[in-house]
Tab-separated table of C-alpha atoms in Angstrom:
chain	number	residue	atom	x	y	z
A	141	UNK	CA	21.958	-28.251	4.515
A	142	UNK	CA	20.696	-31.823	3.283
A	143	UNK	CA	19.215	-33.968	6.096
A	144	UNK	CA	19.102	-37.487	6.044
A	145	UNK	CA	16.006	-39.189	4.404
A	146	UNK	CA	14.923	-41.403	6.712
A	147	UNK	CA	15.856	-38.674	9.557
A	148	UNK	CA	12.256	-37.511	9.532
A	149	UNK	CA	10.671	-41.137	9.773
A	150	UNK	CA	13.074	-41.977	12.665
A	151	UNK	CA	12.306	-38.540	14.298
A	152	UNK	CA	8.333	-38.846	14.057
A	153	UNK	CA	8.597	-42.738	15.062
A	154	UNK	CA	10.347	-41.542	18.256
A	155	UNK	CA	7.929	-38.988	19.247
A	156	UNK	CA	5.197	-41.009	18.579
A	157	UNK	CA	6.659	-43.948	20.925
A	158	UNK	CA	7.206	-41.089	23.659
A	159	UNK	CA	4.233	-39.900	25.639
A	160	UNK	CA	3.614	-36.178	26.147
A	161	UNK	CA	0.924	-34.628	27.413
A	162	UNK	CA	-1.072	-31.786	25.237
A	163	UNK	CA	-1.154	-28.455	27.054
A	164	UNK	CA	-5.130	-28.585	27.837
A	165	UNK	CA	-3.743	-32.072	30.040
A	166	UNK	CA	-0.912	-30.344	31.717
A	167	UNK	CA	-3.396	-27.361	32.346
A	168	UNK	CA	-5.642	-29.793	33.927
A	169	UNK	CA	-2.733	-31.573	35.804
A	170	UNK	CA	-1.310	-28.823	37.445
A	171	UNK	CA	-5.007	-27.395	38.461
A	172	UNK	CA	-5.381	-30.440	40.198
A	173	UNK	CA	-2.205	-30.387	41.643
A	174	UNK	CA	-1.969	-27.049	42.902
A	175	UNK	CA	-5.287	-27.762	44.259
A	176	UNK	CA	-4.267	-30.765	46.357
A	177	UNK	CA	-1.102	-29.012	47.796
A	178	UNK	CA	-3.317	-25.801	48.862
A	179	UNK	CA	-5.594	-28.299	50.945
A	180	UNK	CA	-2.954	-30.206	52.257
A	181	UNK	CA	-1.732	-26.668	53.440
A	182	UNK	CA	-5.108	-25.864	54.578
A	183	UNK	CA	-5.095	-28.910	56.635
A	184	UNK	CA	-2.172	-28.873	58.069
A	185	UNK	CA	-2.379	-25.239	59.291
A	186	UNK	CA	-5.533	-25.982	61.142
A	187	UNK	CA	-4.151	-28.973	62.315
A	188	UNK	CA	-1.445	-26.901	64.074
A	189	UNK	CA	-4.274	-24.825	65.422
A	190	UNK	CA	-5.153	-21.835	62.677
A	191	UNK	CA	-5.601	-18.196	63.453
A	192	UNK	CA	-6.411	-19.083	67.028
A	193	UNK	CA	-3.006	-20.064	67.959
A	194	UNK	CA	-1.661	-16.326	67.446
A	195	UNK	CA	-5.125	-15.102	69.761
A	196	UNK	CA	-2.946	-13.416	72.437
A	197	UNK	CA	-2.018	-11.133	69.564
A	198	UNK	CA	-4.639	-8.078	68.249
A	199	UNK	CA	-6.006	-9.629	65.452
A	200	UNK	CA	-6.232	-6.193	63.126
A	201	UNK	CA	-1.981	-6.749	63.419
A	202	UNK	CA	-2.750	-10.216	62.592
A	203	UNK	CA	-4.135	-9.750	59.318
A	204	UNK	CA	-1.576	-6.384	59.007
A	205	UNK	CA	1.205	-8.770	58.906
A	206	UNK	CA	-0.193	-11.443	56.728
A	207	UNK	CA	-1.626	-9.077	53.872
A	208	UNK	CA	2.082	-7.959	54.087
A	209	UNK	CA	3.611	-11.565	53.703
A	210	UNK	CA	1.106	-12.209	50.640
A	211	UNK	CA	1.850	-9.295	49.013
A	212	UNK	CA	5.468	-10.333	49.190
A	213	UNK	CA	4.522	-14.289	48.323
A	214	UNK	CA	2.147	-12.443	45.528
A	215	UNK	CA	4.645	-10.831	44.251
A	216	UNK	CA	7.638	-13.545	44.144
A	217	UNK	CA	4.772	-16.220	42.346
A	218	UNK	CA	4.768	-13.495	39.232
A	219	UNK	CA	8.634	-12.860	38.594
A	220	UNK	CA	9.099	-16.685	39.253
A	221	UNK	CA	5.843	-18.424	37.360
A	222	UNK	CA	4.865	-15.449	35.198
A	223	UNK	CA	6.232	-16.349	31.248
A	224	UNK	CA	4.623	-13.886	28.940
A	225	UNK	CA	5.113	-15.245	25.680
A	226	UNK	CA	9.444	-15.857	26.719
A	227	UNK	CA	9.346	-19.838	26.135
A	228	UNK	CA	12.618	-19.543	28.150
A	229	UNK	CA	11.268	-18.103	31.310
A	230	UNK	CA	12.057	-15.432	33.429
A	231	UNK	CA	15.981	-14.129	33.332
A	232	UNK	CA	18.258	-15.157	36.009
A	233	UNK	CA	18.428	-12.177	37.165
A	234	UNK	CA	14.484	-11.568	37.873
A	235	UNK	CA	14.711	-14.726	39.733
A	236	UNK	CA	17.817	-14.095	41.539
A	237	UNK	CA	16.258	-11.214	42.925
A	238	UNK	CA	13.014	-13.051	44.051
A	239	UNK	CA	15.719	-15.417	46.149
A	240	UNK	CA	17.545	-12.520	47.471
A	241	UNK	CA	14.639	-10.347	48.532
A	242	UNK	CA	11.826	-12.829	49.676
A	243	UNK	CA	14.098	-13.527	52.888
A	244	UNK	CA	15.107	-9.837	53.099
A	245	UNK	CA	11.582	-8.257	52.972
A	246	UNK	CA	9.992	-11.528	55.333
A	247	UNK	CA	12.630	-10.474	57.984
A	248	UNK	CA	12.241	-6.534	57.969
A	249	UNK	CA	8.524	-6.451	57.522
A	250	UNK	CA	8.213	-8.423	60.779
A	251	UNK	CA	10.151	-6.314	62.438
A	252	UNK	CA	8.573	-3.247	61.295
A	253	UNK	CA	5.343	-4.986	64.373
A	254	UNK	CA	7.735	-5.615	66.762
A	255	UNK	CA	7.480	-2.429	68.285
A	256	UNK	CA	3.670	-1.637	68.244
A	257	UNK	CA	2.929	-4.979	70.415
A	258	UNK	CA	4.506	-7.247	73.472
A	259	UNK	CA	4.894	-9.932	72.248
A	260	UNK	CA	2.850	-13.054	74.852
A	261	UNK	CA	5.538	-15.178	75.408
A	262	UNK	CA	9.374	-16.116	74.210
A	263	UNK	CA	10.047	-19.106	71.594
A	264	UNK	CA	13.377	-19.959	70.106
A	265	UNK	CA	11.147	-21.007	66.832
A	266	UNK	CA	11.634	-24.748	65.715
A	267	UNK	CA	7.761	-25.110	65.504
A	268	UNK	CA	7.818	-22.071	63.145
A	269	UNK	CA	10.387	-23.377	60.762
A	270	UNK	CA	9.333	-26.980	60.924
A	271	UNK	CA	6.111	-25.588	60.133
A	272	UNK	CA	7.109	-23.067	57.561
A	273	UNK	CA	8.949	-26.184	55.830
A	274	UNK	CA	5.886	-28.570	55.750
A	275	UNK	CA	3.702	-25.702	54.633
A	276	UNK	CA	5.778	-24.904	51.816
A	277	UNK	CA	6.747	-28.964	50.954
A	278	UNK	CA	3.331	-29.336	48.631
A	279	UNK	CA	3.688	-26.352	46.322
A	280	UNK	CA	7.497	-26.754	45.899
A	281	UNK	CA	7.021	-30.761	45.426
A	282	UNK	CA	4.018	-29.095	42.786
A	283	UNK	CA	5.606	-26.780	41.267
A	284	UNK	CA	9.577	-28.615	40.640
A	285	UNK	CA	7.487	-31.717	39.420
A	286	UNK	CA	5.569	-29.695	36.441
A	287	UNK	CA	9.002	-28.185	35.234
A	288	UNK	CA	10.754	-31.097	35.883
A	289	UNK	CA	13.302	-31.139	32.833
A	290	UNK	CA	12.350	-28.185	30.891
A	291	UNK	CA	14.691	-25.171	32.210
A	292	UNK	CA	17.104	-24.275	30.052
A	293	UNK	CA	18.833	-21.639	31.810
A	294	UNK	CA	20.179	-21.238	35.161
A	295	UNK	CA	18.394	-24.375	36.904
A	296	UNK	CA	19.824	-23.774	39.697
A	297	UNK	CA	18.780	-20.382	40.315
A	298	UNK	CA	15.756	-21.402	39.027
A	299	UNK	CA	15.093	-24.219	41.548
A	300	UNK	CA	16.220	-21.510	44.041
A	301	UNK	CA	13.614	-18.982	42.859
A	302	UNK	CA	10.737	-21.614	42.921
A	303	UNK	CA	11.316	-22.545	46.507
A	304	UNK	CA	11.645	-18.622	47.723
A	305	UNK	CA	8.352	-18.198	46.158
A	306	UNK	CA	7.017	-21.786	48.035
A	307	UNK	CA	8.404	-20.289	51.188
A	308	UNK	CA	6.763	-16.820	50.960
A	309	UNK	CA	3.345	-18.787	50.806
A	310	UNK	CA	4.139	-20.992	54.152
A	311	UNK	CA	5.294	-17.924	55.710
A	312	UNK	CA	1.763	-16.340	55.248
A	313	UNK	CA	0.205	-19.399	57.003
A	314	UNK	CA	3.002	-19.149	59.620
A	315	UNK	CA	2.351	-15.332	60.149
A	316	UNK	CA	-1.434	-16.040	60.847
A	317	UNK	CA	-0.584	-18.918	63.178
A	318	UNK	CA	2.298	-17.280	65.440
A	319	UNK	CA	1.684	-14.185	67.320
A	320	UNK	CA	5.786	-13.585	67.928
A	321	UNK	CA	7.831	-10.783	65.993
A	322	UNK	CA	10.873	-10.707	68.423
A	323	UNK	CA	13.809	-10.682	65.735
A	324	UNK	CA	15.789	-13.612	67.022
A	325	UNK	CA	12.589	-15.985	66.707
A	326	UNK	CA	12.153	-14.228	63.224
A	327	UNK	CA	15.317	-15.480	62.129
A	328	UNK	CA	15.264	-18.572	63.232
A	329	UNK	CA	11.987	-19.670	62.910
A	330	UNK	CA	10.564	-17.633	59.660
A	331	UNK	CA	13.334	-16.615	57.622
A	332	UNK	CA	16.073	-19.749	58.444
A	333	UNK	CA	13.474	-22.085	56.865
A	334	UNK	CA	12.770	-19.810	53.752
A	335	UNK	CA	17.043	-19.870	52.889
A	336	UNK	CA	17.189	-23.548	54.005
A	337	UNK	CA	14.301	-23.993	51.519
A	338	UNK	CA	16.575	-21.845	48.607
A	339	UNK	CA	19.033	-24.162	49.243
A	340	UNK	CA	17.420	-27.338	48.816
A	341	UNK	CA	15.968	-25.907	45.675
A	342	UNK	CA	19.133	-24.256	44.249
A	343	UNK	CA	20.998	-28.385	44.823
A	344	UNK	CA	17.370	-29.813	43.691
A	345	UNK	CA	16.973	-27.210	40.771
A	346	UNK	CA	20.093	-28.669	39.039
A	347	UNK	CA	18.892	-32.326	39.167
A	348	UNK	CA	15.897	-32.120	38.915
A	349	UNK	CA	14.538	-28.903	36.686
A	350	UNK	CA	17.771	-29.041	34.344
A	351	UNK	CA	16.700	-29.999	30.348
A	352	UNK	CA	18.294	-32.844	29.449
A	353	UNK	CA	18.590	-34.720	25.802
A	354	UNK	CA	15.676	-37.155	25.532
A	355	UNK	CA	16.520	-40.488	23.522
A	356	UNK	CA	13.940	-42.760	21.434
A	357	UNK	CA	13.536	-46.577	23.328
A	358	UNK	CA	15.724	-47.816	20.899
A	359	UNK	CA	18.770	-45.542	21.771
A	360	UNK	CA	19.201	-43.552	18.583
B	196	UNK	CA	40.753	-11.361	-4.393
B	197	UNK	CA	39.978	-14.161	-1.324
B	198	UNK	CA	39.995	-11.197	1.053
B	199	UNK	CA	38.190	-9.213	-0.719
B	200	UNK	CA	35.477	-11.722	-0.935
B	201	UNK	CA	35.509	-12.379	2.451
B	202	UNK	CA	34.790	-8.481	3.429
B	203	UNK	CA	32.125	-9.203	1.073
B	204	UNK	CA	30.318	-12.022	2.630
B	205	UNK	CA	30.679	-10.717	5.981
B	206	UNK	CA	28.433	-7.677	5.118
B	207	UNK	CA	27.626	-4.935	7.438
B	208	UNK	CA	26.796	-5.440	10.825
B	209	UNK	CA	24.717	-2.547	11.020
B	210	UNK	CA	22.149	-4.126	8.594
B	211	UNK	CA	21.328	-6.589	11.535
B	212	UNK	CA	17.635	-5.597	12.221
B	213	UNK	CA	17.447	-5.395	16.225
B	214	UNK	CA	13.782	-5.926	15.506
B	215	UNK	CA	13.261	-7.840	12.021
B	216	UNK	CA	10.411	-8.799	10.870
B	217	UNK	CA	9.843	-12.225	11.790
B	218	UNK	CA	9.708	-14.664	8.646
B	219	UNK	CA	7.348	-15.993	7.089
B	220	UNK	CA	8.771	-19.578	8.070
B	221	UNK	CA	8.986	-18.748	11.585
B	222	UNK	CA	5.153	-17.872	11.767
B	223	UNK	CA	4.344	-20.972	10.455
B	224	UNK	CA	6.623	-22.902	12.703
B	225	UNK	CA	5.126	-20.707	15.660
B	226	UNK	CA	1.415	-21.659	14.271
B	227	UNK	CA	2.270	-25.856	13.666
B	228	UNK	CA	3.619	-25.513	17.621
B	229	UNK	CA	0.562	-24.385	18.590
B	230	UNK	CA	-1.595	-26.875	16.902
B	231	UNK	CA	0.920	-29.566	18.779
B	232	UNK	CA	1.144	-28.385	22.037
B	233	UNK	CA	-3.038	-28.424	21.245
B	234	UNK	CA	-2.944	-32.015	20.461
B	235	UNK	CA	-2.895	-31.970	16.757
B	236	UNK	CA	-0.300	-35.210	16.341
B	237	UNK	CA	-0.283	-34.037	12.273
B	238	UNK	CA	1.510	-30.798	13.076
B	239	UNK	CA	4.431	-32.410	14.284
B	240	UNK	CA	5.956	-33.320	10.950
B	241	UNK	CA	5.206	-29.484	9.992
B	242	UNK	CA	7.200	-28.403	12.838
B	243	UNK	CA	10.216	-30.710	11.575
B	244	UNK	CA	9.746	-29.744	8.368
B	245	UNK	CA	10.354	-26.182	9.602
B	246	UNK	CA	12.385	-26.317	12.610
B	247	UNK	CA	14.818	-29.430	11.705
B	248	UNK	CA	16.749	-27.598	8.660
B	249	UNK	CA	18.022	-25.289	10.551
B	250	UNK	CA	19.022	-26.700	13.732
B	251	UNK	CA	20.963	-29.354	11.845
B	252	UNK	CA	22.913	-26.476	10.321
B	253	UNK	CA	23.264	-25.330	13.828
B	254	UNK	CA	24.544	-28.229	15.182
B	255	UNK	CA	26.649	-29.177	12.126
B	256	UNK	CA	28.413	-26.108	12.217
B	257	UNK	CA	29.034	-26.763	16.654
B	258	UNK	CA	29.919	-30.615	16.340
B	259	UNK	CA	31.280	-30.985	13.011
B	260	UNK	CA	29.860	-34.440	12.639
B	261	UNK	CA	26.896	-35.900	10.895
B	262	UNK	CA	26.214	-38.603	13.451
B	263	UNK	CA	26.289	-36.672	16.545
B	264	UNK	CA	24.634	-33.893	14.864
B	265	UNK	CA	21.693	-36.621	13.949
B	266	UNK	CA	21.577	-37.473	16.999
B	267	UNK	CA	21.302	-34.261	19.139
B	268	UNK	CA	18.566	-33.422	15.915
B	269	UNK	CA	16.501	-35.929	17.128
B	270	UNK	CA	17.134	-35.224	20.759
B	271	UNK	CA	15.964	-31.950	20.418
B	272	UNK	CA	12.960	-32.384	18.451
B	273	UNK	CA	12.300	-35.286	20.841
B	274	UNK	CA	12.631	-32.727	23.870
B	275	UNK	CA	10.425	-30.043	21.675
B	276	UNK	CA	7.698	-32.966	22.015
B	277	UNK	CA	7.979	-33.942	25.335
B	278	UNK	CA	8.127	-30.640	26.639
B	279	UNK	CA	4.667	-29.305	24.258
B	280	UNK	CA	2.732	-28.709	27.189
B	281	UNK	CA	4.306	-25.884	27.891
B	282	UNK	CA	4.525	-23.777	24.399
B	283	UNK	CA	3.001	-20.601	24.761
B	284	UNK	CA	0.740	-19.441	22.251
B	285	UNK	CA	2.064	-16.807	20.253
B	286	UNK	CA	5.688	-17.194	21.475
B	287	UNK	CA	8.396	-17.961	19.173
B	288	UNK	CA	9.557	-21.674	18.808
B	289	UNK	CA	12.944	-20.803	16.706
B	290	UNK	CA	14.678	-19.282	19.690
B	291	UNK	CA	13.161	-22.042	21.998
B	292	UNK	CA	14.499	-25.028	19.672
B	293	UNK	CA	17.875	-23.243	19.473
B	294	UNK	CA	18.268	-22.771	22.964
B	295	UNK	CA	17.283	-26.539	23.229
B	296	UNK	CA	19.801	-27.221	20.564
B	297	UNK	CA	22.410	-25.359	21.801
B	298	UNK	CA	22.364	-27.024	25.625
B	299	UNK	CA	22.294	-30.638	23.992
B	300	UNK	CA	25.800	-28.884	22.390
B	301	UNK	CA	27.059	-27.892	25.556
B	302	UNK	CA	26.094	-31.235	27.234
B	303	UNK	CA	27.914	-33.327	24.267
B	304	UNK	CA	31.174	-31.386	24.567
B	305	UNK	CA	31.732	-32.138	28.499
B	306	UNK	CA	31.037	-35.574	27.864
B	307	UNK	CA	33.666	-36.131	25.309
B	308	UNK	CA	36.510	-33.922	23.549
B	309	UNK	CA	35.505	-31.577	20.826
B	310	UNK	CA	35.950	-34.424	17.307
B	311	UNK	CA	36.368	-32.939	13.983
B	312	UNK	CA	35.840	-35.200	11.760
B	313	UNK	CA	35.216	-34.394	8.019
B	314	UNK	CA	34.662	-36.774	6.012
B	315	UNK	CA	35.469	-35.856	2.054
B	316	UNK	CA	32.912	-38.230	0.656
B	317	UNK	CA	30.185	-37.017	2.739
B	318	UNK	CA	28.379	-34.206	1.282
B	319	UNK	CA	26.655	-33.039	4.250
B	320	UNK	CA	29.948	-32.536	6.043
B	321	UNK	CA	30.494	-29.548	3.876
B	322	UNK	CA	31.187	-26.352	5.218
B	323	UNK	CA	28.617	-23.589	5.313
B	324	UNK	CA	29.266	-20.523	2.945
B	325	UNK	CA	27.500	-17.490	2.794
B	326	UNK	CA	25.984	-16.335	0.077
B	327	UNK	CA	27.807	-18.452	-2.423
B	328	UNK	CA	27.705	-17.436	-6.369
B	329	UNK	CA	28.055	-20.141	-9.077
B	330	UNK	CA	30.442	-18.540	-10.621
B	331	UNK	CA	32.566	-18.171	-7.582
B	332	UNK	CA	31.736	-21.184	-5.990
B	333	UNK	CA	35.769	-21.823	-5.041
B	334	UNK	CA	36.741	-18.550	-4.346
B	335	UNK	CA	33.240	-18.125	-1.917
B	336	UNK	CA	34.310	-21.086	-0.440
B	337	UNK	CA	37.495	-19.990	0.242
B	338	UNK	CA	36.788	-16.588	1.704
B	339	UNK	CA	34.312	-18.334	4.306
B	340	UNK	CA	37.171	-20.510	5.104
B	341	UNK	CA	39.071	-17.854	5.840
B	342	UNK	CA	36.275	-16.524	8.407
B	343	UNK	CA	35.993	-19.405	9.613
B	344	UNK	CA	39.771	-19.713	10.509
B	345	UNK	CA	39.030	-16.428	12.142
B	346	UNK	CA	36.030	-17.057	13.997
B	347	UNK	CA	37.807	-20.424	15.421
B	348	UNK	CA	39.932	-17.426	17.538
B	349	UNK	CA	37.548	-15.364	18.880
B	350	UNK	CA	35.998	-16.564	22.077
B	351	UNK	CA	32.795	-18.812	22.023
B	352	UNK	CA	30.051	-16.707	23.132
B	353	UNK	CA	31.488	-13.948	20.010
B	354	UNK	CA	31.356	-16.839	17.823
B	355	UNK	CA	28.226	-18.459	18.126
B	356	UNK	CA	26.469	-14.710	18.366
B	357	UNK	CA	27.932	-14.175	14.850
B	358	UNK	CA	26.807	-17.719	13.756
B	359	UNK	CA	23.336	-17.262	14.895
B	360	UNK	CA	22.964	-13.812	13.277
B	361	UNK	CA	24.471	-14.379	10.064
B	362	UNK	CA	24.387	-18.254	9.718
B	363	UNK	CA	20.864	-19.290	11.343
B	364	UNK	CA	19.494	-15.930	10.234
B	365	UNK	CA	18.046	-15.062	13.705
B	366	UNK	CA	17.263	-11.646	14.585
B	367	UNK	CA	18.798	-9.412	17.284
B	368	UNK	CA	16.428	-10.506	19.688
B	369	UNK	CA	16.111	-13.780	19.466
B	370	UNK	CA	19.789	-14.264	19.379
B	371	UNK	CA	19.741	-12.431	22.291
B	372	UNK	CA	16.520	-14.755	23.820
B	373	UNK	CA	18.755	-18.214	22.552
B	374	UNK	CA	22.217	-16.948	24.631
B	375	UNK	CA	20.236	-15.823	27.631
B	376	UNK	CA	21.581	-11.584	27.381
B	377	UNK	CA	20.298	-8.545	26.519
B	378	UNK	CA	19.869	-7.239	23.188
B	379	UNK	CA	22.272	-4.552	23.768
B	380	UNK	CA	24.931	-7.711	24.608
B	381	UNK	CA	24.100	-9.069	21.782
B	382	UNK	CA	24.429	-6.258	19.607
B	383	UNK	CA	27.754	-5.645	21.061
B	384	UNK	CA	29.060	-8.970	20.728
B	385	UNK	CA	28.126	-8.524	16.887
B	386	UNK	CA	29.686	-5.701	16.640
B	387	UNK	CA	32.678	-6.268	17.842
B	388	UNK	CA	33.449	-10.188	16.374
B	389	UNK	CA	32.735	-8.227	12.810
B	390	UNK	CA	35.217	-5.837	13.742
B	391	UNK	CA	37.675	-8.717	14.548
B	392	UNK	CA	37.065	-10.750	11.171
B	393	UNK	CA	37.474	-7.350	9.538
B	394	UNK	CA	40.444	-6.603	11.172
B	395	UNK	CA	41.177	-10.596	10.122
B	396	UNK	CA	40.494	-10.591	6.756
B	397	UNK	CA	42.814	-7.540	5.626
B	398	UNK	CA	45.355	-9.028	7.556
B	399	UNK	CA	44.824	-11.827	5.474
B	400	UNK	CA	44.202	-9.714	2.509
B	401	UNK	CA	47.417	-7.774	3.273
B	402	UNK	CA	49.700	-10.791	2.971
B	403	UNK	CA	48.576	-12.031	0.145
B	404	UNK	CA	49.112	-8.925	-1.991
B	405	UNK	CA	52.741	-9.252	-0.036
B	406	UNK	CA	53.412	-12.570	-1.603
B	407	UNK	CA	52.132	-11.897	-4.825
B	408	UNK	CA	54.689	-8.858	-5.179
């Protein structure tokens, strides 16, 4: 099929007017990045008071329950970020699943400590989601701002999928800072945040991850 | 005779390669990406060179308009830039840039009704053919009107499976990789919209010879 002549020359002048960065600058961006929202995470958690705010709880179960949660966080960051050579990403199903298990598995691998500990004291949770949602702000803020306007498929689910795997990481942090496994507090204070996360990311993931035409300055 | 020539452009389905060879084209449109998304500003009139052919067939054939086809062109290739960063090396950029082309198509018809507007003096608003002999220029033309009328019936995702197989001359799995299925979908969705054009086309066929008697 013939194409314009002066299609090319327009086409080229465009790009050239529209600034993109080369992949060794994104790769360099996001290192950065990442970076900054792990020490802000850092920060924050000993802020709230680290490892030593779960004390009253045997440490060994401590680190039990966290190698758990990272395993599960581990695992979400590879179906979700991993690409292979698929420009398109993962399928919608693959990241579907990540937002339909991370809050399953969070939920019954805490309960599978409930029983082999008292727990210190009773908590309803808010300082467990609020901190769950703070931890998991910087890599979710990260992560939507690289992809902003590059998924092609399923944004939604997509935006879902990235903030399931942001909330897997802040529930590691959470895990090492509270010492309770009683399943109400679970709910409400580890798991609630991860789905209210999903949810901001699922309405966010449509606005803000969707590809969308791109138009030269001059509006041709 | 315009049937006939219709069951001979559509071909078999079962020569659709689940797992052709990539072409020669494709490699080099994979290779100029990567020398892009590397920083190489030169490469990005290679990549048009290869990519923009095709995806203005592509979007011809979906808007039926040179202006709005023009336009999404250079929306995708403007996206395909902006979005450099993130090209894999050694992943395929035709399946990428039809996916891209193919949401800017999607986009364009919920903002405004489907136009088709043909214009008889403009060349490029010809229809596609297949195959087309120069000896049987009018009655090729013919028989891929008559798939055409055809294909207008079947539903969308059939259609545009069919047109990226036979028309774009993707293979199984990037077809698959553009639409966002499996290759076993895919495959399925081929089969079965040849079956319907076949089934089509002798109908047409059919009452023809039923006029001539």
């Amino acid at each position: 099929m013939n194409l314009p002549s002066d299609l090319k020359e327009r086409v080229l002048a465009a790009a050239a007017r529209q600034d993109a960065p080369t992949r060794p600058q994104l790769e360099a961006r996001a290192a950065m990045a990442y970076a900054i929202a792990a020490s802000a995470m850092a920060i924050l958690f000993l802020a709230a008071g680290g490892v030593e705010h779960s004390q009253s709880r045997p440490f060994s179960y401590t680190i039990g329950i966290a190698a758990g949660a990272s395993a599960i966080a581990l695992a979400a960051t590879v179906a979700v970020f991993r690409r292979g050579r698929a420009m398109l990403g993962p399928s919608s199903r693959a990241q579907l699943l990540v937002v339909l298990l991370v809050p399953a598995l969070t939920f019954g691998w805490m309960l599978l400590w409930h029983d082999h500990y008292v727990d210190p004291f009773v908590r309803v949770g808010f300082r467990c989601l609020a901190l769950t949602l703070l931890l998991a702000s910087g890599p979710l803020f990260v992560a939507t701002a690289l992809r902003s306007g590059t998924v092609l498929r399923a944004p939604k689910v997509g935006g879902a999928a990235i903030a399931a795997a942001s909330g897997a990481w802040a529930a590691v942090g959470v895990d090492l800072w509270c010492p309770l496994t009683e399943t109400k507090h679970v709910a409400f204070g580890h798991v609630l945040p991860i789905v209210l996360l999903i949810a901001l990311g699922a309405v966010f993931g449509e606005t803000l991850l969707r590809a969308r035409g791109r138009r030269s300055d001059d509006g041709v | 005779m315009t049937g006939d020539a219709a069951l001979q452009l559509l071909g078999d389905v079962d020569t659709i390669d689940e797992h052709a060879k990539t072409a020669s084209g494709d490699v080099a449109a994979d290779a100029a990406m990567d020398r892009y998304a590397g920083g190489d500003a030169a490469a990005f009139a290679d990549l048009y060179d290869h990519l923009a052919p095709r995806l203005y067939g592509f979007l011809m054939r979906q808007l039926r308009n040179t202006t709005q086809a023009e336009d999404l062109l250079q929306q995708a290739m403007l996206q395909i830039h902006c979005a450099r960063a993130s090209y894999i090396s050694g992943a395929r950029v035709v399946p990428w840039a039809f996916a891209i082309a193919r949401n800017l198509v999607i986009d364009a018809h919920r903002r405004r009704r489907r136009e088709v507007m043909l214009d008889p003096d403009d060349p490029s608003a010809d229809r596609p053919t297949l195959d087309p002999m120069p000896d049987e220029v009018l009655q090729t033309k013919q028989a891929a009107r008559t798939i055409e009328r055809a294909l207008a019936a079947l539903p969308e995702s059939h259609r545009l499976t069919f047109e990226l197989l036979k028309y774009d001359g993707l293979s199984l799995a990037e077809a698959s990789e553009v639409l966002g299925i499996t290759v076993a979908a895919a495959k399925v969705r081929a089969h079965r919209t040849y079956a319907a054009l076949r089934a089509a086309v002798s109908g047409a066929t059919t009452s023809e010879e039923g006029v001539e008697r």
